Coordinates of N, CA and C in Angstrom, one line a residue:
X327 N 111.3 82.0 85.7 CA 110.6 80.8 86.2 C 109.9 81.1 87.5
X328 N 108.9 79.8 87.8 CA 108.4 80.5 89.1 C 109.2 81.0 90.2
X329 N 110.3 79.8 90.2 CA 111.2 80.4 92.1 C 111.6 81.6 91.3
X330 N 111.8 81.9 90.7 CA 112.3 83.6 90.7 C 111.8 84.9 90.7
X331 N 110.5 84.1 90.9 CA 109.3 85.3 90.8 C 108.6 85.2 92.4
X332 N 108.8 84.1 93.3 CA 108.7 84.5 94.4 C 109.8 85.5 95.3
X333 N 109.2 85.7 96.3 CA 109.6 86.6 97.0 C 111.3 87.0 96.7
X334 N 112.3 87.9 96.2 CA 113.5 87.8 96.1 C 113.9 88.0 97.2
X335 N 115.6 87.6 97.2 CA 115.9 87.4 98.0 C 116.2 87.1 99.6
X336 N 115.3 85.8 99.5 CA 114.9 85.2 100.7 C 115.3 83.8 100.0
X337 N 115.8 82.9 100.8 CA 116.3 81.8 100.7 C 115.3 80.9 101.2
X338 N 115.6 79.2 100.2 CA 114.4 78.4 100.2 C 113.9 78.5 98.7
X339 N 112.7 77.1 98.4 CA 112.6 77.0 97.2 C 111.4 77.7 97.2
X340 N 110.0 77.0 96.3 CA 109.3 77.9 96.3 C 108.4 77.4 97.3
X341 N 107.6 78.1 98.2 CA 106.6 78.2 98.9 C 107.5 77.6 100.2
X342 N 108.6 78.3 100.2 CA 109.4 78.2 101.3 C 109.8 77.3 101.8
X343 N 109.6 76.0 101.3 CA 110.8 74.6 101.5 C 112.0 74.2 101.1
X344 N 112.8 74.8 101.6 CA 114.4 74.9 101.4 C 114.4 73.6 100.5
X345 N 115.0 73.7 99.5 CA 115.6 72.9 98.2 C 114.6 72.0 97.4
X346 N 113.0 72.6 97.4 CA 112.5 72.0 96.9 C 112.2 73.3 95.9
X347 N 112.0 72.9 94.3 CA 112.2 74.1 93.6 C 112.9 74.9 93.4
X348 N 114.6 74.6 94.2 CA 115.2 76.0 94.3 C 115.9 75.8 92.6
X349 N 115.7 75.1 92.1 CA 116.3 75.0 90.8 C 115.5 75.6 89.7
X350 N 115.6 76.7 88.8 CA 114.6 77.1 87.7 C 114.2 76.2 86.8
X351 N 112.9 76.1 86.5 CA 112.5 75.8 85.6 C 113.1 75.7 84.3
X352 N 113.6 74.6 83.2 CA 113.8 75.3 81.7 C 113.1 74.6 80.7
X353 N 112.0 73.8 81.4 CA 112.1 73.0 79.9 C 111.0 73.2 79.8
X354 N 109.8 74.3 79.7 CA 108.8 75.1 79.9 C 107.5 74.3 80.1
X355 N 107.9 73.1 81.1 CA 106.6 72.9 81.7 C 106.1 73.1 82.7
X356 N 105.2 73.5 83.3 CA 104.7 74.5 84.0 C 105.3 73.5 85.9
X357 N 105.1 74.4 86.6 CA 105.5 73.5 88.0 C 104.1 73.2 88.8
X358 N 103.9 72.2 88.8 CA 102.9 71.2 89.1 C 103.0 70.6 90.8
X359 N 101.7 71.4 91.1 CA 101.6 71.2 92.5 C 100.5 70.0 92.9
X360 N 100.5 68.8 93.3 CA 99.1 68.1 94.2 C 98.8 68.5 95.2
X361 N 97.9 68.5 95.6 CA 97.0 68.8 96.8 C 96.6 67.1 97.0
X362 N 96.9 66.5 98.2 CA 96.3 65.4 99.2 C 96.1 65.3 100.6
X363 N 95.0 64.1 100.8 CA 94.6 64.4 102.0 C 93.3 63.7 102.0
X364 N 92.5 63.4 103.0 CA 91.4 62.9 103.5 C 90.4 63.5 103.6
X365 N 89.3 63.2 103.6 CA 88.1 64.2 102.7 C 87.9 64.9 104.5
X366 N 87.4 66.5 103.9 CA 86.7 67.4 104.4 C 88.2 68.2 105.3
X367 N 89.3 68.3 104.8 CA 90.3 68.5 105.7 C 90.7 69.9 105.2
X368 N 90.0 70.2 103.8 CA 90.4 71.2 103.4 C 90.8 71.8 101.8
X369 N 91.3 70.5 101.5 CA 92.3 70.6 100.5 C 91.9 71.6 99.3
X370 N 90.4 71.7 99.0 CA 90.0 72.5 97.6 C 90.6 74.4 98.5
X371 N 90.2 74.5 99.5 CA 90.1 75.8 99.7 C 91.4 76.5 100.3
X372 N 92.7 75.3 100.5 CA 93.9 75.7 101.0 C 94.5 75.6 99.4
X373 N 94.4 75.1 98.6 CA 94.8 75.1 97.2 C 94.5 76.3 96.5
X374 N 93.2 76.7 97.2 CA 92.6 78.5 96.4 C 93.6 79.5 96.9
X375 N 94.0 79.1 98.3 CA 94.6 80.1 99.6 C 96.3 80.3 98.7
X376 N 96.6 79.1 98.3 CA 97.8 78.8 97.4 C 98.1 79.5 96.1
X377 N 96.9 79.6 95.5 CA 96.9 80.4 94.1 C 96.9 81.7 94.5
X378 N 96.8 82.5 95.4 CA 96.2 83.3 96.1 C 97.5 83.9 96.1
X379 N 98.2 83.2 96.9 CA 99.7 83.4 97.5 C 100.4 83.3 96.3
X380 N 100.3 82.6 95.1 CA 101.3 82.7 93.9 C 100.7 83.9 93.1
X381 N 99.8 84.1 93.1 CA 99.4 85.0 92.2 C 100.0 86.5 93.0
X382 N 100.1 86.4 94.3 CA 101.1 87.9 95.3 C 102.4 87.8 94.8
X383 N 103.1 86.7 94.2 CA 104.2 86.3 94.1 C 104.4 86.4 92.3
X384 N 103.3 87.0 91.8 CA 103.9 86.9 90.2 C 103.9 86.1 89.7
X385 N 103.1 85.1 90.3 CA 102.7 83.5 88.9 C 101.4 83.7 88.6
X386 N 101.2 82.8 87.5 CA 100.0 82.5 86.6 C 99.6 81.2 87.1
X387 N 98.7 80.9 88.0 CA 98.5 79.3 88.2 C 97.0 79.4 87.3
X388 N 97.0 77.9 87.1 CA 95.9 77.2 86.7 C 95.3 76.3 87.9
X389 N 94.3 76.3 87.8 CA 93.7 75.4 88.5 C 92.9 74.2 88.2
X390 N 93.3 72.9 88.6 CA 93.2 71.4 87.7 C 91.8 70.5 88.5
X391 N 90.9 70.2 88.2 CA 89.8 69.7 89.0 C 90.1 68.3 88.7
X392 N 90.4 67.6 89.6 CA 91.1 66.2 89.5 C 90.2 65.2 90.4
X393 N 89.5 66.3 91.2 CA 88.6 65.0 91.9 C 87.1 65.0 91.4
X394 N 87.4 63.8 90.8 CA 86.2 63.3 89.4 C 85.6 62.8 90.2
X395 N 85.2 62.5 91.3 CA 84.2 61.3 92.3 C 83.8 62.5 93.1
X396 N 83.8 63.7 94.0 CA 82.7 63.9 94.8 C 81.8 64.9 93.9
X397 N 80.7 64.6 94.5 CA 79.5 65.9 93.8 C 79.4 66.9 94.4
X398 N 79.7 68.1 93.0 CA 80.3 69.6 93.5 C 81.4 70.1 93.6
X399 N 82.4 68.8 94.0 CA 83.8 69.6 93.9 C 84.4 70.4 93.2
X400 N 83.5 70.0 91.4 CA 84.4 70.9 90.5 C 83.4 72.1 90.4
X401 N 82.5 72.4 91.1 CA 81.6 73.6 91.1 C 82.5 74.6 92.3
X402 N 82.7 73.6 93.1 CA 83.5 74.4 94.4 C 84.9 74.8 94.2
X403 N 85.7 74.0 93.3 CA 87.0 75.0 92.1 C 86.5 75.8 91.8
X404 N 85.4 75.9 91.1 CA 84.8 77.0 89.6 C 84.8 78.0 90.5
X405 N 84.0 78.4 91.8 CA 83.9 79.2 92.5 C 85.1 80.4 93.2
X406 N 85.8 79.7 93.5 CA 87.4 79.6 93.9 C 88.2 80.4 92.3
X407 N 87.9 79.6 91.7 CA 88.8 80.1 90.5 C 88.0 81.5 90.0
X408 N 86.8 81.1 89.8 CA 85.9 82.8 89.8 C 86.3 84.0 90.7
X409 N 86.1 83.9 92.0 CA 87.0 84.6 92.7 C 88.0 85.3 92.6
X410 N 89.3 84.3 92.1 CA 90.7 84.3 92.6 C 90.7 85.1 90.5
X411 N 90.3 84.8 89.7 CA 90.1 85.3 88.5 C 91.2 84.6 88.0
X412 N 91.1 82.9 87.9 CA 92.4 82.0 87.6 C 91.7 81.3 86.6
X413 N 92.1 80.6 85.9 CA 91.3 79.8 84.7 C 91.2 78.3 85.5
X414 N 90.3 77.4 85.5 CA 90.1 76.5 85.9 C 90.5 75.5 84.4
X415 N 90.7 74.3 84.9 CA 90.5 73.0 83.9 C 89.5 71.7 84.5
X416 N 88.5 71.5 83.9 CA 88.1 70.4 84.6 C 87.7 69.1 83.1
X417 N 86.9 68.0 83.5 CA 86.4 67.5 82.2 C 84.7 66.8 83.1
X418 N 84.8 67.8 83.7 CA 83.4 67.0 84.7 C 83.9 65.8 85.6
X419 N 82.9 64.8 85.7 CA 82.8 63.8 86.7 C 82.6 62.7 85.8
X420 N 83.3 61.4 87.1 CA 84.1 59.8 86.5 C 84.7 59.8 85.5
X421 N 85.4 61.1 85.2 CA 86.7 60.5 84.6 C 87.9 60.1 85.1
X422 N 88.8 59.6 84.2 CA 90.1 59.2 85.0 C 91.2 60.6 85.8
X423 N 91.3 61.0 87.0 CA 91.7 61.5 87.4 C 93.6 62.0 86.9
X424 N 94.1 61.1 87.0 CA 95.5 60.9 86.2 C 95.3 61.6 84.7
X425 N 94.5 61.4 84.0 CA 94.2 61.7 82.6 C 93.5 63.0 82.8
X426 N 92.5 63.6 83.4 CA 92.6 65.0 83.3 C 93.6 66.1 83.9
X427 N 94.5 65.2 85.0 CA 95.7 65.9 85.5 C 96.6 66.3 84.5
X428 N 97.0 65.3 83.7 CA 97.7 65.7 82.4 C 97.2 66.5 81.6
X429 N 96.5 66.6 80.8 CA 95.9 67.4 80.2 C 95.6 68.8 80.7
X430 N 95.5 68.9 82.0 CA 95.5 70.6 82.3 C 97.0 70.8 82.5
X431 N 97.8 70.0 82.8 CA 99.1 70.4 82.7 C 99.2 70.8 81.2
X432 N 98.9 70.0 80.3 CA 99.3 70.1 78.5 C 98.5 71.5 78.4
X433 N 97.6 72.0 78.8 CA 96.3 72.9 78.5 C 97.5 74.6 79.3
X434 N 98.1 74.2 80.5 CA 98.7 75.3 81.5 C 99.9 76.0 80.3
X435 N 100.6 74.4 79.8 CA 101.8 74.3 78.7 C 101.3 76.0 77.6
X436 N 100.5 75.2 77.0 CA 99.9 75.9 76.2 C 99.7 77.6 75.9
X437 N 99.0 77.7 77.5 CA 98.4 78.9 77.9 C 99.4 79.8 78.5
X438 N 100.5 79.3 78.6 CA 101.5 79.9 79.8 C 101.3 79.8 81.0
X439 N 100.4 79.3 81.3 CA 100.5 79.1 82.6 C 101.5 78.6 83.6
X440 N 102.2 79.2 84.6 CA 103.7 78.8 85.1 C 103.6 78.0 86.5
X441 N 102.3 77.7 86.8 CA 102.0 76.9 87.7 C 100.6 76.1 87.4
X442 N 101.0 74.5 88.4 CA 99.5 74.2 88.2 C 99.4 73.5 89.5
X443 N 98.2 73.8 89.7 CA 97.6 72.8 91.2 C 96.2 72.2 91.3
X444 N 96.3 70.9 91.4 CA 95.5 70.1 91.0 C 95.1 69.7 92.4
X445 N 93.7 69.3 92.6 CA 93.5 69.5 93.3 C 92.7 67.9 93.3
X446 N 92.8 66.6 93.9 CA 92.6 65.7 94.2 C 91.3 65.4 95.1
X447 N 91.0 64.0 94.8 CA 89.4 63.6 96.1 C 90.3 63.3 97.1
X448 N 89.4 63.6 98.3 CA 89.6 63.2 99.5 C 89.4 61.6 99.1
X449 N 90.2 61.0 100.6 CA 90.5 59.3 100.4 C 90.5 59.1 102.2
X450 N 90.2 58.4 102.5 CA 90.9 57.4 103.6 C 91.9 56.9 103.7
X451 N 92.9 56.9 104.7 CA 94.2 56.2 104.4 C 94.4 54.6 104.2
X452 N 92.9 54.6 104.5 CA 92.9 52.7 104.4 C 92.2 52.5 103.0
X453 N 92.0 53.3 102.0 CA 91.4 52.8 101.5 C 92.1 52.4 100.1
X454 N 92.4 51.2 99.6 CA 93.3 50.3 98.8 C 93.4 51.2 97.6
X455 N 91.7 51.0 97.0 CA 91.7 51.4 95.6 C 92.1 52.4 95.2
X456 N 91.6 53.3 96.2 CA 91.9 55.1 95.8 C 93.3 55.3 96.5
X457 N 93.7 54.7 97.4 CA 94.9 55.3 97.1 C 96.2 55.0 96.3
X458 N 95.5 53.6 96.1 CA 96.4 53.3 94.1 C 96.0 54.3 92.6
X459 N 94.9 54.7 93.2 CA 94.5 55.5 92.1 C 95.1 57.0 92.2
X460 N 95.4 57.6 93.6 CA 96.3 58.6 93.8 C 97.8 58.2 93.5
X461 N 98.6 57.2 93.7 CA 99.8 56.9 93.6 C 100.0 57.1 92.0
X462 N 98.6 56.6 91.2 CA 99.1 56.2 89.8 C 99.3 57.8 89.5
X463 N 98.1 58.7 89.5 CA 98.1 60.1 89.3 C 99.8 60.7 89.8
X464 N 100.0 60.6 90.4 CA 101.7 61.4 90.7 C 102.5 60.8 90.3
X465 N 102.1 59.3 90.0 CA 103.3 58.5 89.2 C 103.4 59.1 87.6
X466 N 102.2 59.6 87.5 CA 101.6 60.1 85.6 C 102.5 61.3 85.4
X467 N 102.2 62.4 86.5 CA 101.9 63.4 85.9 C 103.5 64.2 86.6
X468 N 104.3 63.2 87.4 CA 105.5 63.5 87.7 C 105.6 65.5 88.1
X469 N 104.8 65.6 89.4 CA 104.8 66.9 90.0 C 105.8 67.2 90.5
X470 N 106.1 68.5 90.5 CA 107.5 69.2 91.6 C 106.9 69.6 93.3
X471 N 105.7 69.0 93.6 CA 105.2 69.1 94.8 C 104.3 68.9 95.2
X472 N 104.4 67.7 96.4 CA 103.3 67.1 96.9 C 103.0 68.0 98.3
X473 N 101.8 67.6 98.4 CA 101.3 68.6 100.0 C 100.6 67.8 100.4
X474 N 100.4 67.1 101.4 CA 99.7 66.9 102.3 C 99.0 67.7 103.4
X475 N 97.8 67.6 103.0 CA 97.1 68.5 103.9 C 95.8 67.7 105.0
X476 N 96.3 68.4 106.4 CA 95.4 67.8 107.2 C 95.3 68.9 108.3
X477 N 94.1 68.8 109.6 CA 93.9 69.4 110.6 C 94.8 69.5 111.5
X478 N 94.7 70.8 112.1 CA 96.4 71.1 113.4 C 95.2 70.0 114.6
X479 N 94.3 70.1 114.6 CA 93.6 69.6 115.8 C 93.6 68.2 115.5
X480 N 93.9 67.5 114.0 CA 94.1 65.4 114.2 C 94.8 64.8 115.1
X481 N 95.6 65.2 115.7 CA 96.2 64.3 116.9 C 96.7 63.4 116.1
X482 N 96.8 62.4 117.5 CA 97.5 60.7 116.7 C 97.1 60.0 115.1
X483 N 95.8 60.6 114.9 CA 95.5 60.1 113.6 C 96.6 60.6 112.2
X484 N 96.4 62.0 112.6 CA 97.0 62.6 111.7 C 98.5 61.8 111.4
X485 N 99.3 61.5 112.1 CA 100.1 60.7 112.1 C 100.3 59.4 111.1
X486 N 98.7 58.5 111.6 CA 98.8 57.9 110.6 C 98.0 57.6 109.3
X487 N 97.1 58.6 109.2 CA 97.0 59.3 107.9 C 98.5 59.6 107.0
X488 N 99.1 60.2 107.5 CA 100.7 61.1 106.8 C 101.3 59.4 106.5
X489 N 101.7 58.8 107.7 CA 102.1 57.3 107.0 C 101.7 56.4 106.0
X490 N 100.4 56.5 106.3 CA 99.6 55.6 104.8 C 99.3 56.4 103.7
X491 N 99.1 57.6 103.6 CA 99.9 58.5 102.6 C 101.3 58.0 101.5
X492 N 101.8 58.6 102.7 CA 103.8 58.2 102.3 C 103.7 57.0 101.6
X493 N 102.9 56.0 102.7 CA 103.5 54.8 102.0 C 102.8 54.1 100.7
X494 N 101.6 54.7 100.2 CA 101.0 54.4 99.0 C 102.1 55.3 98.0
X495 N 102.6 56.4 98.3 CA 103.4 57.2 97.7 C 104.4 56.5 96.7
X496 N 104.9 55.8 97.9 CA 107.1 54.9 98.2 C 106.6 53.8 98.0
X497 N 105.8 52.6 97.9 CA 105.9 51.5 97.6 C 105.1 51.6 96.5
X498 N 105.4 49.6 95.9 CA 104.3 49.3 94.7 C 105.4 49.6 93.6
X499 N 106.9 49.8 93.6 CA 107.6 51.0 92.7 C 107.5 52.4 92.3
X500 N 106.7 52.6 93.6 CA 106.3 54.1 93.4 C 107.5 54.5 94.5
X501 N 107.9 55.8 93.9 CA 109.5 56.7 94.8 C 109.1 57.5 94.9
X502 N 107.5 58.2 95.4 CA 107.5 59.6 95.2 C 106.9 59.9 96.8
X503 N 107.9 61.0 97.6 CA 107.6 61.4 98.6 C 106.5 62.3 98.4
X504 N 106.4 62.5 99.8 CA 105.4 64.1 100.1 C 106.9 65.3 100.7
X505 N 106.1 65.9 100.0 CA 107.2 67.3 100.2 C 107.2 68.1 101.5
X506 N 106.0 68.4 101.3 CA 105.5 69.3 102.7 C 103.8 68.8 103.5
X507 N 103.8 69.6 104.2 CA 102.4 69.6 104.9 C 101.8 71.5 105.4
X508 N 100.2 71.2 104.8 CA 99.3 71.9 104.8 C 98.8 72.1 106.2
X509 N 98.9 72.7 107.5 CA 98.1 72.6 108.5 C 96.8 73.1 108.5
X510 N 95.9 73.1 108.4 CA 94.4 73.5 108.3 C 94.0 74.0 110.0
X511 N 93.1 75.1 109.9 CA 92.7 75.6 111.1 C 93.4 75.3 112.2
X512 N 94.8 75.8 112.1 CA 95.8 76.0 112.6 C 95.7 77.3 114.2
X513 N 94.6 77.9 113.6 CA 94.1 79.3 114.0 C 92.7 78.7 115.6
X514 N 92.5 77.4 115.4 CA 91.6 77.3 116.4 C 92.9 76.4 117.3
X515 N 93.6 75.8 117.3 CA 94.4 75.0 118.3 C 95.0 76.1 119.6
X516 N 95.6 77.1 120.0 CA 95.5 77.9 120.6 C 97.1 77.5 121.2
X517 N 97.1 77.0 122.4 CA 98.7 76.5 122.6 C 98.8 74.8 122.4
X518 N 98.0 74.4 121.6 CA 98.1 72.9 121.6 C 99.0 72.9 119.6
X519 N 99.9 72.8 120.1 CA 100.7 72.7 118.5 C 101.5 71.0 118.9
X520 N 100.7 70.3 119.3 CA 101.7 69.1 119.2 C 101.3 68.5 117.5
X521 N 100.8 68.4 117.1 CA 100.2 67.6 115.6 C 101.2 68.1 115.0
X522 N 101.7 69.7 115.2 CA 102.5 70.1 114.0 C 103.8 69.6 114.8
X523 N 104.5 69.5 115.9 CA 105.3 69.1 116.1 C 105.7 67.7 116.1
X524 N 104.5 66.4 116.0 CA 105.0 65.8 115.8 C 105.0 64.7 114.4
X525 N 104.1 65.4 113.5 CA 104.2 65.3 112.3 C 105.5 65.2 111.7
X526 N 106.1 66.5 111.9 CA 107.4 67.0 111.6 C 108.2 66.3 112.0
X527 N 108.1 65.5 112.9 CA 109.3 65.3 113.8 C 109.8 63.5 113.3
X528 N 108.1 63.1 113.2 CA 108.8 61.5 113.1 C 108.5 61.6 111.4
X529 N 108.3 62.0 110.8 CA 108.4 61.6 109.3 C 109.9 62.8 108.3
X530 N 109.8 64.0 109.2 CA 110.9 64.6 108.7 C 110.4 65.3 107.3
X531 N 109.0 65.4 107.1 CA 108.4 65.8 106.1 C 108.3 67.6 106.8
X532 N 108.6 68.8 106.1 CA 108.6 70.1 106.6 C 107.0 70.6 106.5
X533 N 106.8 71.4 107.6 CA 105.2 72.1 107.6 C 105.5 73.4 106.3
X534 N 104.2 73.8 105.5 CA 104.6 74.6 104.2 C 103.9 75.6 105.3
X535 N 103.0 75.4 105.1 CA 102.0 76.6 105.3 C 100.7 76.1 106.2
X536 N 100.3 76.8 107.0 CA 99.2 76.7 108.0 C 98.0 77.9 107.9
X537 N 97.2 77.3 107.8 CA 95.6 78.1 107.3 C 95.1 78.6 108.5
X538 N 95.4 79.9 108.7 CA 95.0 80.6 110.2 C 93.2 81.2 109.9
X539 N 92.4 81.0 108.8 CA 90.8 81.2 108.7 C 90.3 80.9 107.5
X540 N 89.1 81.6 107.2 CA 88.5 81.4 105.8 C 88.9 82.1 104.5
X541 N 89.4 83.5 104.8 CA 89.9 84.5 103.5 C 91.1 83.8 103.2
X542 N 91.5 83.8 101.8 CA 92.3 83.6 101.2 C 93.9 83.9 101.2
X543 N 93.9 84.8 102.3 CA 95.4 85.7 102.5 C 95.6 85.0 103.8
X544 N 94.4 84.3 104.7 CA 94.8 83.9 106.2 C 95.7 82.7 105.7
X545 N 96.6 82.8 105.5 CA 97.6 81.3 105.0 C 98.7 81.8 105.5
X546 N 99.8 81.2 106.4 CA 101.2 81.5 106.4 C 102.2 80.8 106.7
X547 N 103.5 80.9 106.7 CA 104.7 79.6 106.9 C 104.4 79.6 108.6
X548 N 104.6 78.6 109.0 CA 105.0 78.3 110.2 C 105.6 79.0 110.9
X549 N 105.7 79.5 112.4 CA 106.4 80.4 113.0 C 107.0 79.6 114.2
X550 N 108.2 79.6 113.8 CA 108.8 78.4 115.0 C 108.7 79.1 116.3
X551 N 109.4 80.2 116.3 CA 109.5 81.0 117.6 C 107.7 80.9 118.3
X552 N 106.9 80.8 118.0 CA 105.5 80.8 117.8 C 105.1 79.3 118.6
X553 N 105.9 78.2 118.0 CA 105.6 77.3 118.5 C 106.2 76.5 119.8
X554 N 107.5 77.2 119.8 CA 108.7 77.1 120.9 C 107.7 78.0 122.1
X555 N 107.1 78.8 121.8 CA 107.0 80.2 123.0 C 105.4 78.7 124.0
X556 N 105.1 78.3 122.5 CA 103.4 78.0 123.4 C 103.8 76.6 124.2
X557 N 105.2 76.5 123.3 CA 105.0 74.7 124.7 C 105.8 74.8 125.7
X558 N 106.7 76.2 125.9 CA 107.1 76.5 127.0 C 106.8 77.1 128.0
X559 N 105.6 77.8 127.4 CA 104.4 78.7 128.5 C 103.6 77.9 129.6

């Protein structure tokens, strides 16, 4: 399964969040990653940075073009997935987002593909429709990991971004958390690490991984000692 094809012998599930994934896979459907977040924060190209990293790790991901509303985004997968030499799934633009998410999952099933990461529209956290339309999508397609991805440099917004997130997530009868968080140009904040500290702190949601540039390998877990050294300097 995938956790067993990452890194051996290191403890934590996959993509290094202690107990998320630490259980194999059996019922051979592929493990299903979302990407969310607020437009322009990142999400298509930390998602590439992700396949990048599973494909070091001995997975097969797919790549799922889910955001049916901006123009070019599924050009800007195609490119990514060209690249990275991953198969893309898209069905073009205005269709139902939830309904092409499934279907590249059924399409990953198929293909063997042992991961998939879909890759969603940016939204505003105030914005009703779309983010009922995100809730319904992870309600559909019942993923083993949500990401939230946003800027190390958001400050107080980011904060409540991540809450109006969560909470289109957990209400409505929706039960589905966010797992981790994505820091994005993590690499220009310098000793200013409060966003990741206090992200972490009041939601209890764990940082995955933080995007230190543009190449695809600049991605890595958090380095606490890293962040202890800059707020005590």
């Amino acid at each position: 399964g995938v956790v067993e094809k990452r890194e051996r012998g290191r403890s934590g599930g996959l993509l290094g969040l202690a107990g998320v994934g630490s259980a194999g896979k059996d019922n051979g459907r592929p493990y299903v990653i979302v990407m969310i977040g607020i437009n322009g924060v990142g999400k298509s190209t930390s998602l590439a940075k992700i396949a990048y990293y599973l494909q070091r790790n001995q997975c097969t991901p797919l790549l799922a073009a889910c955001d049916t509303f901006r123009s070019g985004a599924v050009e800007q997968l195609s490119v990514h997935a060209s690249c990275l030499s991953v198969p893309l799934y898209h069905q073009g633009y205005a269709k139902d987002p939830s309904a092409v998410a499934k279907s590249a999952i059924s399409k990953a099933t198929e293909d063997g593909n042992d991961v998939v990461l879909i890759d969603t529209a940016g939204r505003m956290q105030n914005n009703v429709p779309l983010m009922k339309a995100l809730a319904k999508l992870v309600t559909e397609t019942k993923p083993d990991l949500v990401l939230f991805v946003c800027e190390a440099l958001v400050g107080n917004d980011g904060m409540d971004q991540l809450t109006m997130f969560q909470k289109a997530l957990t209400s409505g009868g929706h039960t589905r958390p966010i797992d981790g968080i994505v820091l994005t140009k993590f690499d220009t904040v310098s000793d200013k690490v409060g966003a990741a500290l206090t992200l972490t702190h009041l939601t209890g949601v764990p940082i995955a991984f933080c995007g230190t540039g543009q190449k695809y390998n600049h991605l890595k877990p958090l380095s606490v000692p890293f962040v202890i050294q800059n707020l005590f300097s």
